[in-house]
Tab-separated table of C-alpha atoms and ligand atoms in Angstrom:
chain	number	residue	atom	x	y	z
A	1	MET	CA	0.000	0.000	0.000
A	2	SER	CA	1.671	3.208	-1.050
A	3	ASP	CA	0.591	6.806	-0.474
A	4	SER	CA	0.047	8.731	-3.675
A	5	ALA	CA	-0.915	12.098	-5.132
A	6	SER	CA	-3.631	13.101	-7.532
A	7	ASP	CA	-5.171	16.288	-8.899
A	8	VAL	CA	-8.696	15.363	-7.867
A	9	VAL	CA	-10.377	12.649	-5.832
A	10	ILE	CA	-14.067	12.062	-6.414
A	11	ALA	CA	-15.941	10.306	-3.614
A	12	GLY	CA	-18.786	8.375	-5.248
A	13	ALA	CA	-19.397	6.945	-8.712
A	14	GLY	CA	-23.087	7.641	-9.248
A	15	PRO	CA	-24.392	9.904	-12.036
A	16	TYR	CA	-22.783	13.053	-10.543
A	17	GLY	CA	-19.424	11.483	-9.697
A	18	LEU	CA	-19.134	9.773	-13.085
A	19	SER	CA	-20.138	12.906	-15.005
A	20	THR	CA	-17.631	15.030	-13.084
A	21	ALA	CA	-14.922	12.427	-13.652
A	22	ALA	CA	-15.650	12.355	-17.401
A	23	HIS	CA	-15.309	16.142	-17.653
A	24	LEU	CA	-12.139	16.252	-15.541
A	25	GLN	CA	-10.471	13.400	-17.454
A	26	ASN	CA	-11.243	15.217	-20.669
A	27	LEU	CA	-9.370	18.258	-19.370
A	28	GLY	CA	-6.324	16.108	-18.814
A	29	LEU	CA	-6.347	16.004	-15.030
A	30	ASP	CA	-5.274	13.051	-12.965
A	31	VAL	CA	-8.534	11.914	-11.352
A	32	ARG	CA	-9.229	9.135	-8.879
A	33	THR	CA	-12.901	8.124	-8.858
A	34	ILE	CA	-13.653	6.075	-5.782
A	35	GLY	CA	-16.571	3.657	-5.544
A	36	GLU	CA	-18.403	1.101	-7.653
A	37	PRO	CA	-20.216	2.764	-10.565
A	38	MET	CA	-23.968	3.025	-9.897
A	39	ARG	CA	-23.667	1.187	-6.590
A	40	PHE	CA	-26.542	3.031	-4.890
A	41	TRP	CA	-28.885	2.396	-7.809
A	42	GLU	CA	-28.084	-1.294	-7.823
A	43	ALA	CA	-28.000	-1.956	-4.094
A	44	ASN	CA	-30.413	0.558	-2.568
A	45	MET	CA	-33.338	0.760	-4.949
A	46	PRO	CA	-35.948	-1.993	-5.148
A	47	GLU	CA	-35.689	-4.731	-7.753
A	48	GLY	CA	-38.379	-4.233	-10.369
A	49	MET	CA	-38.323	-0.427	-10.095
A	50	PHE	CA	-38.666	1.876	-13.098
A	51	LEU	CA	-37.221	5.374	-13.389
A	52	LYS	CA	-39.558	8.301	-13.095
A	53	SER	CA	-37.407	10.499	-15.309
A	54	GLU	CA	-37.863	10.494	-19.047
A	55	PRO	CA	-35.024	9.187	-21.261
A	56	PHE	CA	-33.849	12.675	-22.298
A	57	ALA	CA	-33.624	13.576	-18.578
A	58	SER	CA	-31.637	10.461	-17.698
A	59	ASN	CA	-28.344	11.355	-19.378
A	60	LEU	CA	-25.046	11.442	-17.552
A	61	GLY	CA	-22.850	14.421	-18.462
A	62	SER	CA	-19.912	14.064	-20.807
A	63	PRO	CA	-17.944	16.484	-22.956
A	64	GLN	CA	-17.671	13.712	-25.563
A	65	PRO	CA	-20.584	13.102	-27.927
A	66	GLY	CA	-22.382	9.757	-27.970
A	67	MET	CA	-22.531	9.220	-24.210
A	68	ARG	CA	-26.161	10.014	-23.467
A	69	PHE	CA	-28.747	7.432	-22.466
A	70	THR	CA	-30.514	8.257	-25.684
A	71	ASP	CA	-27.317	7.565	-27.678
A	72	LEU	CA	-27.131	4.057	-26.240
A	73	HIS	CA	-30.900	3.568	-26.633
A	74	PRO	CA	-31.900	5.748	-29.594
A	75	GLY	CA	-35.344	4.190	-29.908
A	76	TRP	CA	-36.377	4.849	-26.316
A	77	ARG	CA	-39.567	6.948	-26.442
A	78	ILE	CA	-40.874	9.638	-24.109
A	79	GLY	CA	-43.428	7.917	-21.895
A	80	GLN	CA	-41.579	4.577	-22.005
A	81	PRO	CA	-40.430	3.967	-18.413
A	82	ILE	CA	-36.788	2.933	-18.056
A	83	PRO	CA	-36.254	-0.224	-15.962
A	84	LEU	CA	-33.760	0.181	-13.123
A	85	GLU	CA	-31.395	-2.454	-14.547
A	86	THR	CA	-31.320	-0.722	-17.948
A	87	PHE	CA	-30.256	2.514	-16.284
A	88	VAL	CA	-27.621	0.763	-14.150
A	89	GLU	CA	-26.241	-0.876	-17.304
A	90	TYR	CA	-26.120	2.528	-18.995
A	91	GLY	CA	-24.238	4.074	-16.051
A	92	ARG	CA	-21.741	1.209	-16.062
A	93	TRP	CA	-21.269	1.441	-19.811
A	94	PHE	CA	-20.622	5.192	-19.384
A	95	ALA	CA	-18.083	4.438	-16.638
A	96	ALA	CA	-16.302	1.837	-18.772
A	97	GLU	CA	-16.116	4.222	-21.738
A	98	ALA	CA	-15.327	7.526	-20.039
A	99	VAL	CA	-14.071	6.985	-16.497
A	100	PRO	CA	-11.015	4.754	-16.195
A	101	GLN	CA	-10.653	3.615	-12.595
A	102	ARG	CA	-7.514	2.198	-11.020
A	103	PRO	CA	-7.766	-1.408	-9.883
A	104	GLY	CA	-9.033	-1.332	-6.329
A	105	ASP	CA	-10.720	2.104	-6.530
A	106	ARG	CA	-13.925	0.480	-7.696
A	107	ASP	CA	-14.251	-1.590	-4.521
A	108	ALA	CA	-13.019	1.162	-2.212
A	109	GLN	CA	-14.785	3.848	-0.203
A	110	VAL	CA	-13.491	7.223	0.906
A	111	VAL	CA	-13.314	6.927	4.688
A	112	ASN	CA	-11.643	10.207	5.633
A	113	VAL	CA	-10.970	13.602	4.057
A	114	GLU	CA	-8.921	16.143	5.943
A	115	ARG	CA	-7.211	19.410	5.131
A	116	ALA	CA	-3.605	19.196	4.100
A	117	ARG	CA	-0.796	21.559	3.177
A	118	PRO	CA	-0.470	23.429	0.904
A	119	GLY	CA	-4.155	24.064	0.413
A	120	GLY	CA	-5.076	20.504	-0.532
A	121	TYR	CA	-6.606	17.458	1.086
A	122	ALA	CA	-5.501	14.089	2.396
A	123	VAL	CA	-8.034	11.457	1.337
A	124	THR	CA	-7.958	8.073	3.015
A	125	LEU	CA	-9.569	5.067	1.359
A	126	SER	CA	-10.991	1.949	2.936
A	127	THR	CA	-7.974	0.125	1.470
A	128	GLY	CA	-5.723	2.111	3.811
A	129	GLU	CA	-4.177	4.186	1.008
A	130	THR	CA	-4.007	7.936	1.566
A	131	ILE	CA	-3.997	10.231	-1.452
A	132	ALA	CA	-2.747	13.814	-1.420
A	133	ALA	CA	-5.235	15.697	-3.615
A	134	ARG	CA	-5.522	19.282	-4.724
A	135	ALA	CA	-9.304	19.051	-4.887
A	136	VAL	CA	-12.005	16.708	-3.607
A	137	VAL	CA	-15.482	16.298	-5.069
A	138	VAL	CA	-18.035	14.924	-2.622
A	139	ALA	CA	-20.517	13.091	-4.868
A	140	VAL	CA	-21.884	10.632	-2.340
A	141	GLY	CA	-25.484	11.056	-3.476
A	142	VAL	CA	-28.587	10.746	-1.376
A	143	GLY	CA	-27.675	7.642	0.660
A	144	PRO	CA	-26.019	9.366	3.635
A	145	PHE	CA	-29.035	11.666	3.982
A	146	ALA	CA	-31.844	9.097	4.292
A	147	HIS	CA	-34.471	10.638	6.543
A	148	ILE	CA	-36.547	8.730	9.103
A	149	PRO	CA	-39.185	10.853	10.891
A	150	ASP	CA	-38.449	11.605	14.554
A	151	GLU	CA	-41.506	9.607	15.691
A	152	LEU	CA	-39.900	6.466	14.260
A	153	ALA	CA	-36.217	7.207	14.756
A	154	GLY	CA	-34.462	4.986	17.252
A	155	MET	CA	-36.633	1.933	16.597
A	156	PRO	CA	-34.678	-1.269	15.833
A	157	SER	CA	-33.995	-1.759	12.127
A	158	TRP	CA	-35.856	-5.067	12.030
A	159	LEU	CA	-39.034	-3.082	12.829
A	160	VAL	CA	-38.455	0.264	11.115
A	161	SER	CA	-36.237	0.900	8.092
A	162	HIS	CA	-35.774	3.440	5.332
A	163	SER	CA	-36.801	2.427	1.818
A	164	SER	CA	-33.196	2.842	0.673
A	165	ALA	CA	-32.172	-0.058	2.913
A	166	HIS	CA	-33.849	-2.576	0.609
A	167	ARG	CA	-33.259	-4.018	-2.795
A	168	ASP	CA	-34.989	-7.359	-2.290
A	169	LEU	CA	-38.546	-6.922	-0.998
A	170	THR	CA	-39.345	-10.658	-0.976
A	171	LEU	CA	-38.089	-10.779	2.611
A	172	PHE	CA	-41.415	-9.134	3.544
A	173	ALA	CA	-43.547	-11.844	1.878
A	174	GLY	CA	-46.607	-12.604	4.018
A	175	LYS	CA	-45.968	-9.638	6.352
A	176	ASP	CA	-48.098	-6.595	7.200
A	177	VAL	CA	-45.942	-3.639	6.226
A	178	ALA	CA	-46.750	0.050	6.686
A	179	VAL	CA	-45.223	2.259	3.997
A	180	ILE	CA	-44.938	5.884	5.107
A	181	GLY	CA	-45.016	8.528	2.367
A	182	ALA	CA	-46.936	9.586	-0.725
A	183	GLY	CA	-44.188	9.984	-3.325
A	184	GLN	CA	-43.090	7.742	-6.128
A	185	SER	CA	-40.774	5.812	-3.845
A	186	ALA	CA	-43.562	5.030	-1.335
A	187	LEU	CA	-46.119	4.097	-3.972
A	188	GLU	CA	-43.746	1.992	-6.045
A	189	THR	CA	-42.368	0.263	-2.954
A	190	ALA	CA	-45.946	-0.578	-1.912
A	191	VAL	CA	-46.741	-2.067	-5.328
A	192	LEU	CA	-43.511	-4.055	-5.380
A	193	LEU	CA	-44.226	-5.278	-1.816
A	194	ALA	CA	-47.611	-6.522	-3.002
A	195	ASP	CA	-45.933	-8.226	-5.978
A	196	ALA	CA	-43.559	-9.867	-3.490
A	197	GLY	CA	-46.484	-11.300	-1.486
A	198	ALA	CA	-46.488	-8.784	1.384
A	199	HIS	CA	-49.546	-6.859	2.654
A	200	PRO	CA	-48.611	-3.182	2.227
A	201	HIS	CA	-50.509	-0.294	3.777
A	202	VAL	CA	-49.553	3.191	2.545
A	203	ILE	CA	-49.930	5.910	5.200
A	204	ALA	CA	-49.642	9.479	3.936
A	205	ARG	CA	-50.118	12.943	5.434
A	206	ARG	CA	-51.460	14.357	2.168
A	207	PRO	CA	-55.259	14.492	1.913
A	208	GLU	CA	-55.080	12.404	-1.258
A	209	LEU	CA	-52.565	10.777	-3.545
A	210	ASP	CA	-51.368	12.742	-6.557
A	211	TRP	CA	-50.515	11.235	-9.922
A	212	ASN	CA	-48.498	12.582	-12.807
A	213	THR	CA	-50.193	12.617	-16.198
A	214	VAL	CA	-49.090	10.626	-19.244
A	215	PRO	CA	-46.460	12.686	-21.112
A	216	GLN	CA	-47.243	13.339	-24.756
A	217	GLU	CA	-44.450	12.572	-27.178
A	218	ARG	CA	-45.636	15.296	-29.560
A	219	ARG	CA	-47.337	18.364	-28.101
A	220	PRO	CA	-49.498	20.626	-30.239
A	221	LEU	CA	-48.115	24.163	-30.557
A	222	ARG	CA	-51.058	25.549	-28.582
A	223	ASP	CA	-50.210	23.243	-25.645
A	224	GLN	CA	-46.592	24.251	-25.842
A	225	LEU	CA	-47.449	27.942	-25.757
A	226	LEU	CA	-50.008	27.681	-22.998
A	227	GLY	CA	-48.359	24.968	-20.919
A	228	GLY	CA	-44.743	26.000	-21.448
A	229	PRO	CA	-41.780	24.059	-22.775
A	230	ARG	CA	-40.827	20.528	-21.815
A	231	SER	CA	-37.771	20.207	-19.552
A	232	GLY	CA	-35.899	17.650	-17.527
A	233	LEU	CA	-38.230	18.314	-14.568
A	234	GLY	CA	-41.524	18.415	-16.485
A	235	THR	CA	-43.396	21.030	-18.491
A	236	GLY	CA	-43.967	24.705	-17.686
A	237	TYR	CA	-42.073	27.962	-18.035
A	238	ARG	CA	-40.876	28.132	-14.463
A	239	THR	CA	-40.142	24.427	-14.324
A	240	TRP	CA	-38.000	24.860	-17.450
A	241	LEU	CA	-36.031	27.601	-15.730
A	242	TRP	CA	-35.349	25.466	-12.667
A	243	ALA	CA	-34.392	22.474	-14.818
A	244	GLU	CA	-32.347	24.102	-17.540
A	245	ARG	CA	-30.847	27.193	-15.880
A	246	PRO	CA	-29.752	26.132	-12.381
A	247	GLY	CA	-27.009	28.772	-12.498
A	248	LEU	CA	-29.689	31.463	-12.345
A	249	VAL	CA	-31.526	29.735	-9.494
A	250	ARG	CA	-28.493	30.406	-7.312
A	251	TYR	CA	-29.194	34.141	-7.512
A	252	LEU	CA	-32.720	33.820	-6.103
A	253	PRO	CA	-33.266	34.604	-2.406
A	254	GLU	CA	-32.526	31.634	-0.189
A	255	ALA	CA	-36.138	31.243	0.965
A	256	THR	CA	-37.291	31.120	-2.669
A	257	ARG	CA	-34.713	28.497	-3.565
A	258	ARG	CA	-35.776	26.339	-0.660
A	259	ARG	CA	-39.415	26.708	-1.626
A	260	ILE	CA	-38.861	25.673	-5.222
A	261	VAL	CA	-36.800	22.671	-4.118
A	262	ARG	CA	-39.762	21.670	-1.926
A	263	GLU	CA	-42.502	22.446	-4.399
A	264	THR	CA	-41.067	21.395	-7.762
A	265	LEU	CA	-42.117	17.815	-8.453
A	266	PRO	CA	-43.976	17.385	-5.148
A	267	PRO	CA	-44.813	13.825	-4.014
A	268	ALA	CA	-46.780	12.082	-6.758
A	269	GLY	CA	-46.864	8.699	-8.461
A	270	SER	CA	-46.009	8.100	-12.101
A	271	TRP	CA	-48.925	7.586	-14.437
A	272	TRP	CA	-47.748	4.062	-15.236
A	273	LEU	CA	-47.826	3.103	-11.540
A	274	ARG	CA	-51.448	4.108	-11.032
A	275	ASP	CA	-53.014	0.967	-12.495
A	276	ARG	CA	-50.635	-1.244	-10.558
A	277	LEU	CA	-51.729	0.253	-7.220
A	278	ASP	CA	-54.753	-2.018	-6.903
A	279	GLU	CA	-56.747	-3.540	-4.059
A	280	ARG	CA	-53.675	-5.421	-2.804
A	281	VAL	CA	-52.402	-2.091	-1.426
A	282	ARG	CA	-54.308	-0.362	1.381
A	283	VAL	CA	-54.045	3.406	1.389
A	284	SER	CA	-54.778	5.775	4.294
A	285	THR	CA	-54.342	9.453	3.452
A	286	GLY	CA	-54.632	12.482	5.737
A	287	ARG	CA	-52.910	10.639	8.605
A	288	ARG	CA	-49.610	11.385	10.277
A	289	VAL	CA	-47.508	9.032	12.315
A	290	ALA	CA	-47.598	9.953	16.011
A	291	LYS	CA	-45.730	7.111	17.652
A	292	ALA	CA	-44.567	3.526	17.386
A	293	VAL	CA	-44.301	1.038	20.226
A	294	GLU	CA	-42.410	-2.228	19.979
A	295	GLN	CA	-44.501	-5.335	20.623
A	296	GLU	CA	-43.709	-9.001	20.872
A	297	ASP	CA	-44.607	-9.742	17.235
A	298	GLY	CA	-44.008	-6.352	15.593
A	299	LEU	CA	-45.029	-2.854	16.489
A	300	ALA	CA	-48.115	-0.783	17.267
A	301	LEU	CA	-48.250	2.291	15.069
A	302	THR	CA	-50.336	5.239	16.226
A	303	THR	CA	-51.510	7.588	13.484
A	304	VAL	CA	-53.590	10.751	13.835
A	305	ASP	CA	-56.030	12.126	11.264
A	306	ARG	CA	-56.734	15.785	10.546
A	307	ALA	CA	-59.479	15.893	13.166
A	308	GLY	CA	-57.050	14.604	15.803
A	309	ARG	CA	-58.540	11.103	15.952
A	310	ARG	CA	-55.964	8.502	16.894
A	311	LEU	CA	-55.781	5.022	15.454
A	312	VAL	CA	-53.473	2.236	16.603
A	313	THR	CA	-52.640	-0.433	14.025
A	314	GLY	CA	-50.359	-3.439	14.353
A	315	PHE	CA	-47.630	-4.019	11.745
A	316	GLU	CA	-44.729	-6.395	11.403
A	317	HIS	CA	-42.574	-3.716	9.794
A	318	VAL	CA	-42.636	-0.012	8.916
A	319	LEU	CA	-40.864	1.167	5.775
A	320	THR	CA	-40.300	4.903	5.630
A	321	ALA	CA	-40.161	6.334	2.119
A	322	THR	CA	-39.729	9.779	3.587
A	323	GLY	CA	-36.924	11.112	1.460
A	324	TYR	CA	-33.489	12.558	2.008
A	325	VAL	CA	-32.387	15.682	3.852
A	326	PRO	CA	-28.884	16.997	3.104
A	327	ASP	CA	-26.824	17.619	6.200
A	328	VAL	CA	-23.054	18.048	6.188
A	329	ALA	CA	-22.962	16.853	9.798
A	330	ARG	CA	-23.957	13.388	8.579
A	331	LEU	CA	-21.015	13.088	6.180
A	332	GLY	CA	-18.772	10.873	8.267
A	333	LEU	CA	-16.170	10.752	5.501
A	334	LEU	CA	-15.254	14.372	6.257
A	335	ALA	CA	-12.948	14.749	9.266
A	336	PRO	CA	-14.660	16.608	12.134
A	337	ASP	CA	-12.234	19.519	11.839
A	338	LEU	CA	-13.065	19.910	8.150
A	339	ARG	CA	-16.808	19.500	8.686
A	340	GLY	CA	-16.663	22.235	11.291
A	341	ARG	CA	-15.060	24.646	8.811
A	342	ILE	CA	-17.637	24.203	6.046
A	343	ALA	CA	-20.166	27.034	6.032
A	344	THR	CA	-23.686	25.596	6.011
A	345	ARG	CA	-27.283	26.840	5.952
A	346	LEU	CA	-29.794	24.535	7.628
A	347	GLY	CA	-27.290	21.705	7.295
A	348	ALA	CA	-26.556	22.086	3.563
A	349	PRO	CA	-23.207	23.444	2.387
A	350	VAL	CA	-23.099	27.022	1.132
A	351	LEU	CA	-21.653	26.739	-2.378
A	352	SER	CA	-20.066	29.131	-4.861
A	353	ARG	CA	-21.183	29.405	-8.485
A	354	ASP	CA	-18.710	26.565	-9.127
A	355	PHE	CA	-20.070	24.208	-6.432
A	356	GLU	CA	-17.122	24.966	-4.162
A	357	ALA	CA	-17.671	25.012	-0.404
A	358	SER	CA	-16.236	27.682	1.897
A	359	THR	CA	-13.173	25.422	2.229
A	360	PRO	CA	-11.329	25.988	-1.079
A	361	GLY	CA	-10.844	22.907	-3.240
A	362	LEU	CA	-13.775	21.003	-1.728
A	363	TYR	CA	-16.812	20.602	-4.008
A	364	PHE	CA	-20.274	19.137	-3.474
A	365	ALA	CA	-22.363	17.663	-6.311
A	366	GLY	CA	-25.878	16.214	-6.311
A	367	LEU	CA	-28.482	16.553	-3.567
A	368	ALA	CA	-26.114	18.494	-1.293
A	369	ALA	CA	-26.125	21.265	-3.935
A	370	ALA	CA	-29.927	21.501	-4.219
A	371	SER	CA	-30.370	24.309	-1.734
A	372	THR	CA	-27.950	26.395	-3.840
A	373	PHE	CA	-28.851	25.401	-7.412
A	374	GLY	CA	-32.424	24.239	-6.978
A	375	PRO	CA	-34.446	21.087	-7.548
A	376	VAL	CA	-32.628	19.778	-10.627
A	377	MET	CA	-29.731	18.771	-8.345
A	378	ARG	CA	-32.027	16.097	-6.891
A	379	PHE	CA	-32.116	14.413	-10.290
A	380	VAL	CA	-29.777	12.952	-12.884
A	381	HIS	CA	-30.643	15.830	-15.192
A	382	GLY	CA	-28.515	18.238	-13.129
A	383	ALA	CA	-25.347	16.130	-13.442
A	384	ASP	CA	-23.940	17.668	-16.625
A	385	PHE	CA	-24.323	21.232	-15.354
A	386	ALA	CA	-22.658	20.404	-12.030
A	387	ALA	CA	-19.866	18.412	-13.689
A	388	THR	CA	-19.087	21.132	-16.236
A	389	ARG	CA	-18.909	23.898	-13.633
A	390	ILE	CA	-16.804	21.869	-11.187
A	391	ALA	CA	-14.373	20.660	-13.854
A	392	HIS	CA	-13.814	24.103	-15.315
A	393	HIS	CA	-13.248	25.630	-11.928
A	394	ILE	CA	-10.745	22.967	-10.948
A	395	ILE	CA	-8.817	23.275	-14.213
A	396	ARG	CA	-8.616	27.050	-13.817
A	397	ARG	CA	-6.957	26.548	-10.447
A	398	THR	CA	-4.798	23.551	-11.267
A	399	PRO	CA	-1.574	23.664	-13.249
A	400	ARG	CA	-1.748	20.943	-15.883
A	401	GLN	CA	1.409	19.139	-14.815
A	402	GLN	CA	1.165	16.384	-12.249
A	403	PRO	CA	1.530	17.558	-8.649
A	404	PRO	CA	4.790	16.526	-7.015
A	405	ARG	CA	4.381	13.273	-5.188
A	406	ALA	CA	4.361	14.297	-1.572
A	407	ARG	CA	4.943	12.246	1.477
A	408	LEU	CA	1.772	12.236	3.543
A	409	ALA	CA	3.565	13.505	6.639
A	410	ASP	CA	4.614	16.584	4.664
A	411	VAL	CA	1.136	17.571	3.620
A	412	LEU	CA	-0.967	16.926	6.709
A	413	GLU	CA	-1.920	19.997	8.713
A	414	PRO	CA	-0.386	19.879	12.173
A	415	ASP	CA	-3.680	20.750	13.907
A	416	THR	CA	-6.028	18.332	12.125
A	417	THR	CA	-7.999	16.021	14.351
A	418	ARG	CA	-9.588	12.700	13.461
A	419	GLN	CA	-12.328	10.852	15.169
B	501	LIG	C1	-35.915	5.134	-5.270
B	501	LIG	C2	-35.334	6.286	-6.015
B	501	LIG	C3	-35.682	6.509	-7.328
B	501	LIG	C4	-35.133	7.570	-8.047
B	501	LIG	N1	-35.498	7.752	-9.345
B	501	LIG	C5	-34.940	8.760	-10.051
B	501	LIG	C6	-35.257	8.940	-11.430
B	501	LIG	O1	-36.065	8.230	-12.006
B	501	LIG	N2	-34.635	9.949	-12.097
B	501	LIG	C7	-33.722	10.789	-11.494
B	501	LIG	O2	-33.195	11.677	-12.160
B	501	LIG	N3	-33.426	10.649	-10.191
B	501	LIG	C8	-34.013	9.665	-9.463
B	501	LIG	N4	-33.691	9.509	-8.137
B	501	LIG	C9	-32.769	10.456	-7.514
B	501	LIG	C10	-31.348	9.897	-7.684
B	501	LIG	O3	-30.940	9.287	-6.507
B	501	LIG	C11	-30.402	10.958	-8.072
B	501	LIG	O4	-30.859	11.621	-9.222
B	501	LIG	C12	-29.017	10.410	-8.450
B	501	LIG	O5	-28.739	9.211	-7.834
B	501	LIG	C13	-28.011	11.418	-8.127
B	501	LIG	O6	-26.744	10.912	-8.460
B	501	LIG	P1	-25.567	11.017	-7.425
B	501	LIG	O7	-24.331	10.646	-8.175
B	501	LIG	O8	-25.603	12.315	-6.732
B	501	LIG	O9	-25.918	9.952	-6.311
B	501	LIG	P2	-25.870	8.363	-6.262
B	501	LIG	O10	-26.431	7.756	-7.461
B	501	LIG	O11	-26.468	7.993	-4.942
B	501	LIG	O12	-24.319	8.029	-6.242
B	501	LIG	C14	-23.485	8.295	-5.155
B	501	LIG	C15	-22.576	7.111	-4.987
B	501	LIG	O13	-21.616	7.408	-3.987
B	501	LIG	C16	-21.334	6.234	-3.279
B	501	LIG	N5	-20.732	6.613	-2.001
B	501	LIG	C17	-21.353	7.057	-0.890
B	501	LIG	N6	-20.438	7.303	0.069
B	501	LIG	C18	-19.238	7.030	-0.469
B	501	LIG	C19	-17.902	7.082	0.030
B	501	LIG	N7	-17.636	7.480	1.271
B	501	LIG	N8	-16.887	6.698	-0.786
B	501	LIG	C20	-17.143	6.306	-2.073
B	501	LIG	N9	-18.383	6.220	-2.578
B	501	LIG	C21	-19.401	6.586	-1.787
B	501	LIG	C22	-22.675	5.550	-3.168
B	501	LIG	O14	-22.526	4.167	-2.964
B	501	LIG	C23	-23.303	5.868	-4.515
B	501	LIG	O15	-23.103	4.818	-5.436
B	501	LIG	C24	-34.228	8.441	-7.407
B	501	LIG	C25	-33.874	8.230	-6.069
B	501	LIG	C26	-34.419	7.170	-5.376
B	501	LIG	C27	-34.018	6.960	-3.954
């Protein structure tokens, strides 16, 4: 195991990490991309899932032509849902074509990032190797930010788990499972649970479920004028702005940005899921979870309706499909000293126009950037924009020649602390 140096280390090889790596490689930088390509999609999304995003909004970002989803699958129509495994295959094909990884980096994780001299970072991998890097891109996706509501937090994982903890839902066959949430993830998980032989019961705060409409491949001009253009987040003039011009979103007041992140694409099921949500799935809307109590054979879940009426129901498991909330404090890969130096607002990093945090040379891509650049950062569609900005900023600050190989002891800050 030898210590090494690199221009950039990217933590995570999902759509944002891979896109950023492709742009950086193209600029001639020495890049280490750490993690198995598309790992989260393969391991943490349920088998049998389909993407909600349309094919043109499911492209990874590359400066080279021919690397879009629609280049690999030219016949894929708007309104034709993409199966999870097709998208994972696409991401892995992209990685094989555009993102060479060193042997070992694919199976590694970034376990620690700390500040180093002069103005760089020391990045430690799960293999034990430590890399001296000029810049680090944190592209760890949504996984570290899985949110379980307070009322259910602290329950043992065999009784309460987040939807992202499961790929194989057959382990719930024959069981009564509450699914908390009203978004695509909750509704699709409930359908897939029913397919797997479980007895799902969706519990949602919303007064009723919402469903997206069938997208039209060709829209009459009148519809286009009245309804606005199509974009990677849906149709509408404002939606187009949020989807296609995230750089402008950054200039909106913070409260507005947060509101559009919340309100753009609110919880709703895909049109193609609607028919599959049949009598096998019970649905209770207008109810919030108040408490859960462990019992001998499962748990008693108390929910409250809008009139304050309480109902206690027994379940064998509760699956929370309650989303992801970015919070730098939860990023254990960043050393505590570094985490403490990153300026945040309500947990999310404050980012420059180039996705750089207040600690120079440290960049955040994906969900962590949504409170700065808006809702498109929650989706694959934002990856090319983020990757382009990050890569061009790094190249502007990085001399093209390889950095001198430094001994780790020479680059570590004397005052850094590790947990
Ligand atoms: C169920 C579900 C369905 C979704 N459907 C869609 C959809 O249809 N369309 C869409 O656009 N978006 C969808 N999303 C949102 C989607 O997660 C994001 O668009 C996308 O994954 C963002 O890419 P990313 O690279 O930021 O994150 P990810 O794809 O999560 O990739 C991050 C990677 O980093 C790895 N990682 C984490 N920590 C480390 C570490 N310390 N070291 C190394 N690697 C690490 C993870 O294993 C992961 O593979 C969905 C999300 C969920 C949960």
